[in-house]
mmCIF file of C-alpha atoms in Angstrom:
data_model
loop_
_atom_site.group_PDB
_atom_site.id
_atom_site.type_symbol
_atom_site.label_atom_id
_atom_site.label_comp_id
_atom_site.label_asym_id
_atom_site.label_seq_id
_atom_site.Cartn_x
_atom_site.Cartn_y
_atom_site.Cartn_z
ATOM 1 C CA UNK A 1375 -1.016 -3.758 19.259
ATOM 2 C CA UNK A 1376 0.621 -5.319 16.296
ATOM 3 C CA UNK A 1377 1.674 -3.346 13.266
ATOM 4 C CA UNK A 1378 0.692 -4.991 9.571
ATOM 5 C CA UNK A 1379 3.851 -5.148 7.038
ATOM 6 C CA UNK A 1380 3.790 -3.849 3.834
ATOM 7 C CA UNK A 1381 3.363 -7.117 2.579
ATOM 8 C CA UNK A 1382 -0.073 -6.891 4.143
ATOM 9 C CA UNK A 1383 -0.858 -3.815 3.439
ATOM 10 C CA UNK A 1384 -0.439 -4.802 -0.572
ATOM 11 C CA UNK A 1385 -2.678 -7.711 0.312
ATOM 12 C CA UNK A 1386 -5.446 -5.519 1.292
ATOM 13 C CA UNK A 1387 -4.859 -2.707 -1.329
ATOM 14 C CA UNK A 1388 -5.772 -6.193 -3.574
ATOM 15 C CA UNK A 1389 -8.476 -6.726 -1.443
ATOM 16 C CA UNK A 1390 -10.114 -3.442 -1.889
ATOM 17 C CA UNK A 1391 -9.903 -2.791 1.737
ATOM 18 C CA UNK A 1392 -7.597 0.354 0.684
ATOM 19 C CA UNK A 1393 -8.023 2.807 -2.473
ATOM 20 C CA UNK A 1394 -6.581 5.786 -3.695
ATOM 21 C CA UNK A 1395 -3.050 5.503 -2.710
ATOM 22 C CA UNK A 1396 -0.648 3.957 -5.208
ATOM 23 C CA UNK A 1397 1.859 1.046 -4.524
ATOM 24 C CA UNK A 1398 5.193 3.658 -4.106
ATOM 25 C CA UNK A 1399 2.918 5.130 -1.180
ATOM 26 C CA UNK A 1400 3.658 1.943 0.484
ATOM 27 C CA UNK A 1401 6.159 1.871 3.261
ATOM 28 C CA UNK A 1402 7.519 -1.003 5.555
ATOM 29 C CA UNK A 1403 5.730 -0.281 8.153
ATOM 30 C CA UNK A 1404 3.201 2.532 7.104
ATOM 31 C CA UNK A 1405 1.291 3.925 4.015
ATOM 32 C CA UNK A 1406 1.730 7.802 2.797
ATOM 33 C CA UNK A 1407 -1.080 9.779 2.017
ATOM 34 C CA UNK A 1408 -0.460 12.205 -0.703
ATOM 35 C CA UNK A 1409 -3.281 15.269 -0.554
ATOM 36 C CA UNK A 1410 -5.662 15.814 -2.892
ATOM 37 C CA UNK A 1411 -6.586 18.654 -5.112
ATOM 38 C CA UNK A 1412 -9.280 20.103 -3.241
ATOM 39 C CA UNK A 1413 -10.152 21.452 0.557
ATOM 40 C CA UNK A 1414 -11.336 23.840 3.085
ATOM 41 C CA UNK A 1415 -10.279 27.466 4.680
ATOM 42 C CA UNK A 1416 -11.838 26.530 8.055
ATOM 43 C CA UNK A 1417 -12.754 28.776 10.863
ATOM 44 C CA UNK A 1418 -12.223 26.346 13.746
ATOM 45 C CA UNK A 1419 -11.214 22.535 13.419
ATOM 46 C CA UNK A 1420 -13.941 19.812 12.974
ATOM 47 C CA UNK A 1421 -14.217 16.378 13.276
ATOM 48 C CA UNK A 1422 -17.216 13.966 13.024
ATOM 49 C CA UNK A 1423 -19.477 13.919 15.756
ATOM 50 C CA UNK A 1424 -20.131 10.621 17.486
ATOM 51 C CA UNK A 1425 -23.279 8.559 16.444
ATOM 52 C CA UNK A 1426 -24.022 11.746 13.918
ATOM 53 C CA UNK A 1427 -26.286 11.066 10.239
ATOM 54 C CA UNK A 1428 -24.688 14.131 9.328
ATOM 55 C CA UNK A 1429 -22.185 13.145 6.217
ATOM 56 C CA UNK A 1430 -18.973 14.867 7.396
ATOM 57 C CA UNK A 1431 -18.460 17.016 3.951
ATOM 58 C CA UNK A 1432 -21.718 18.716 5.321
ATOM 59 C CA UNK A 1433 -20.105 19.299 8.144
ATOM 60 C CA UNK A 1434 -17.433 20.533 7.223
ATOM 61 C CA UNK A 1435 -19.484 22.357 4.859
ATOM 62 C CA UNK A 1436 -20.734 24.756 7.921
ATOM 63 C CA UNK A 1437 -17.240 25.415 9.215
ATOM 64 C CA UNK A 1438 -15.032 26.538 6.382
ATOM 65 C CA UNK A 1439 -14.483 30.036 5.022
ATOM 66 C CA UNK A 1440 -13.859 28.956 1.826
ATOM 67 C CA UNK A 1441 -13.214 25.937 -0.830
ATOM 68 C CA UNK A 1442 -9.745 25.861 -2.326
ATOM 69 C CA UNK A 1443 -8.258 24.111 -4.916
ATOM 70 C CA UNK A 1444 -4.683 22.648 -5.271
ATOM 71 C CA UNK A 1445 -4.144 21.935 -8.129
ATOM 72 C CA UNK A 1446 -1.996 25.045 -9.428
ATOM 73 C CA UNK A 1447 -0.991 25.492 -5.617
ATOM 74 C CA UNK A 1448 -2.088 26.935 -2.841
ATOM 75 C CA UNK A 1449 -0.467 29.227 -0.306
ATOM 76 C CA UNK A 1450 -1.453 28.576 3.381
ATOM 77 C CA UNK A 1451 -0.404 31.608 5.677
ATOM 78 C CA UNK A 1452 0.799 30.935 8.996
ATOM 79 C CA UNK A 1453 -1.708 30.033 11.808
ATOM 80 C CA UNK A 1454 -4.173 29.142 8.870
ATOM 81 C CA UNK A 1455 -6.120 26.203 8.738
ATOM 82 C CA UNK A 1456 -7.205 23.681 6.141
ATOM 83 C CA UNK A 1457 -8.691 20.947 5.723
ATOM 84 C CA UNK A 1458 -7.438 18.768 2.337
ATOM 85 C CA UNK A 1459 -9.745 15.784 1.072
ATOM 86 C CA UNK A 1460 -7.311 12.672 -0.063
ATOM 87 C CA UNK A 1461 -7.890 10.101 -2.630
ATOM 88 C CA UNK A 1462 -7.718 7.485 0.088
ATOM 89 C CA UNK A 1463 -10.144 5.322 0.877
ATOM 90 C CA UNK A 1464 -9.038 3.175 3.521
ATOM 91 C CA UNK A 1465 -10.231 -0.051 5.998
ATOM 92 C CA UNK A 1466 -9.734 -3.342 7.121
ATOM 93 C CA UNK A 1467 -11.571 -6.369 8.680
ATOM 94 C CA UNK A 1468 -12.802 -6.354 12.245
ATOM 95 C CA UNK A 1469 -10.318 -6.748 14.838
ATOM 96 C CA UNK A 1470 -8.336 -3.729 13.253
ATOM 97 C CA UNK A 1471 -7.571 -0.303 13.690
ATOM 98 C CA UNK A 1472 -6.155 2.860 11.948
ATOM 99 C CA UNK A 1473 -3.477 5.185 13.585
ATOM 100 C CA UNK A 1474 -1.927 8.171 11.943
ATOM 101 C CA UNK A 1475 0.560 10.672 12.455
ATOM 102 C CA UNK A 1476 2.452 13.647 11.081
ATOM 103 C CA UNK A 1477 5.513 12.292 8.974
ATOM 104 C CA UNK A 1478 8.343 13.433 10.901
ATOM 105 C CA UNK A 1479 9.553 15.960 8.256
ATOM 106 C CA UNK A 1480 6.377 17.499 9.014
ATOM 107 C CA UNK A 1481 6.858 18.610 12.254
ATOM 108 C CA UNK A 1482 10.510 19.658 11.586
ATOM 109 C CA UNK A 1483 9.123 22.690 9.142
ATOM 110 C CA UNK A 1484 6.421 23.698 11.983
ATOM 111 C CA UNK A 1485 3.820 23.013 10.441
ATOM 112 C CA UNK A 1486 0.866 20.587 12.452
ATOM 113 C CA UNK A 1487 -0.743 18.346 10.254
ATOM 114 C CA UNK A 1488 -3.418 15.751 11.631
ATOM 115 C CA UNK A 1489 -5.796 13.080 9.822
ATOM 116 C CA UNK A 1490 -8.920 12.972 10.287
ATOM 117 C CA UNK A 1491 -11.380 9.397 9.029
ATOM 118 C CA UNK A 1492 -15.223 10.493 8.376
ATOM 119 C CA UNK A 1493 -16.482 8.330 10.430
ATOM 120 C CA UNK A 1494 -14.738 8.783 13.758
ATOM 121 C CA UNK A 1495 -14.920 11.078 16.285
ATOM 122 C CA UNK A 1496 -11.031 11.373 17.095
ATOM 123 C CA UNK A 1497 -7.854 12.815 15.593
ATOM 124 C CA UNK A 1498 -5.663 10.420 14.169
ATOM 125 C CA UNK A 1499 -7.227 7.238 14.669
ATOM 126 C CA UNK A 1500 -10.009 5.006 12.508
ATOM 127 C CA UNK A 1501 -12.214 1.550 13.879
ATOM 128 C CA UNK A 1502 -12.316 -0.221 11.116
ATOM 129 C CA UNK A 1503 -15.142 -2.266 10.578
ATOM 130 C CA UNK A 1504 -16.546 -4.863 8.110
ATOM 131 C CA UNK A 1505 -17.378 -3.973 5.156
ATOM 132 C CA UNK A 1506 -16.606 -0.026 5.576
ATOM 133 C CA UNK A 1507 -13.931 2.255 4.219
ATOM 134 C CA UNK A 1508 -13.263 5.877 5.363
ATOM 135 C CA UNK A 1509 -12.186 8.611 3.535
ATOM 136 C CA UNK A 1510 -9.606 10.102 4.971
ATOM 137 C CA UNK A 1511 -8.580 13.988 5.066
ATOM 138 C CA UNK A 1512 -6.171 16.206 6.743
ATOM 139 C CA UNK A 1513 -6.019 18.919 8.861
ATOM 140 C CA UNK A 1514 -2.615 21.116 8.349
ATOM 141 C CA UNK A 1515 -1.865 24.239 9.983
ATOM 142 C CA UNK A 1516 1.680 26.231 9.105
ATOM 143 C CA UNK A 1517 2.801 27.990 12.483
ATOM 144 C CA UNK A 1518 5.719 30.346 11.548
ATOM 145 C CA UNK A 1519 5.399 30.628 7.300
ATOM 146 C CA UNK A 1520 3.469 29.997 4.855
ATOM 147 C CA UNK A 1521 3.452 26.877 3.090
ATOM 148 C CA UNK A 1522 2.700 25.998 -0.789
ATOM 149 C CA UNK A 1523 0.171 22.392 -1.130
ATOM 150 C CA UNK A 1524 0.123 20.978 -4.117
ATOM 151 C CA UNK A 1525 -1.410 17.831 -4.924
ATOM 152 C CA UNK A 1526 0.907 14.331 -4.008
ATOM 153 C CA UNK A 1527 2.119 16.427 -1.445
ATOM 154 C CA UNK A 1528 2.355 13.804 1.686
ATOM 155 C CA UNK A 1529 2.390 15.333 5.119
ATOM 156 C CA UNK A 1530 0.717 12.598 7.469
ATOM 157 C CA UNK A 1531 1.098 8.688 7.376
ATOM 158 C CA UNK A 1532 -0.949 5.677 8.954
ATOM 159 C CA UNK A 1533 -0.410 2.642 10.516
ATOM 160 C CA UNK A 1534 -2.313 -0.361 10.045
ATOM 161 C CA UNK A 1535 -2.827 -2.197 13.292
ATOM 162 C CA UNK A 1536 -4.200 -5.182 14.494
ATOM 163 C CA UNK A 1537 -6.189 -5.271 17.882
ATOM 164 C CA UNK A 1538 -4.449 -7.800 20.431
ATOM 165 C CA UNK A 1539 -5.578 -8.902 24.088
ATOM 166 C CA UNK A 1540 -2.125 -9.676 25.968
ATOM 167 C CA UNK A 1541 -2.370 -10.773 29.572
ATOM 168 C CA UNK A 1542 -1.943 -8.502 32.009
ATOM 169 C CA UNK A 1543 1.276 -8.016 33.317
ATOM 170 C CA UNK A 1544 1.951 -9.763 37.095
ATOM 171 C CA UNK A 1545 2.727 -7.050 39.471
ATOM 172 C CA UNK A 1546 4.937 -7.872 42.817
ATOM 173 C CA UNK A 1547 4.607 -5.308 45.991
ATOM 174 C CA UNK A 1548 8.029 -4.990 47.464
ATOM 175 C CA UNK A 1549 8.097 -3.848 51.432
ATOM 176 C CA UNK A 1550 11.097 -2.185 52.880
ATOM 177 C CA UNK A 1551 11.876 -1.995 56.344
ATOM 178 C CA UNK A 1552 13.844 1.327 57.271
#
């Protein structure tokens, strides 16, 4: 696996392979994602289903309690969960991938944030493929106290990565005599 710079990253914001984040989101080896204005109260945590028709906002749609918006703020009590919608837009060529994770201030505060692309079927990771980008959302819940989301906010980050076949590594079987 081989992690794209920054300098490519840029390169394929220009490309429109990526949208909605702005250049300052940008880090060495990463890009930010800042939340959006609007989201979900859900009852239980979805992701897209596998080989599903179903657009995932319909989806998510039939899971959440309520809509929210962000923009003046929104308190999230503990062991609450939402799901935000980003401005992000984000893929990349074949032969690439997309792996997110909590920012590590994240996890500090106790609060569990995962990302979740619309059209795959795991946590924290996107196929990219030709010609496709996925909007990207995430999944935050606050385990000991509340927590106030605003818009900009940026709780998760993702890598860029390239798919590479290495050889595979020459094993040697050692005997012992005892």
């Amino acid at each position: 696996m081989k992690i794209l710079s920054d300098i490519t990253v840029k390169a394929m914001m220009a490309d429109g392979y990526i949208t909605g984040v702005e250049p300052q989101d940008i880090e060495p080896a990463s890009i930010d994602i800042p939340l959006g204005s609007m989201g979900w109260v859900m009852r239980a945590p979805v992701v897209p289903a596998k080989d599903s028709n179903e657009p995932f906002e319909s989806l998510i749609r039939r899971f959440a309690m309520a809509e929210i918006d962000l923009t003046g703020g929104y308190l999230v009590p503990p062991r609450t969960t939402v799901l935000i919608r980003t401005k992000a837009m984000l893929g990349a060529p074949d032969g690439y991938f997309l792996g997110a994770s909590a920012k590590s201030t994240t996890g500090r505060v106790d609060v569990l944030a995962r990302t979740i692309f619309e059209n795959s079927p795991r946590y924290d990771r996107g196929e990219c493929r030709e010609g496709r980008r996925d909007r990207v959302f995430i999944e935050i819940t606050p385990l000991t106290f509340p927590i106030l989301l605003k818009p900009g906010v940026k709780l998760t980050q993702i890598r860029v990565c390239e798919h590479t076949v290495s050889a595979p590594a020459r094993t040697e079987t050692m005997h012992i005599d005892l």
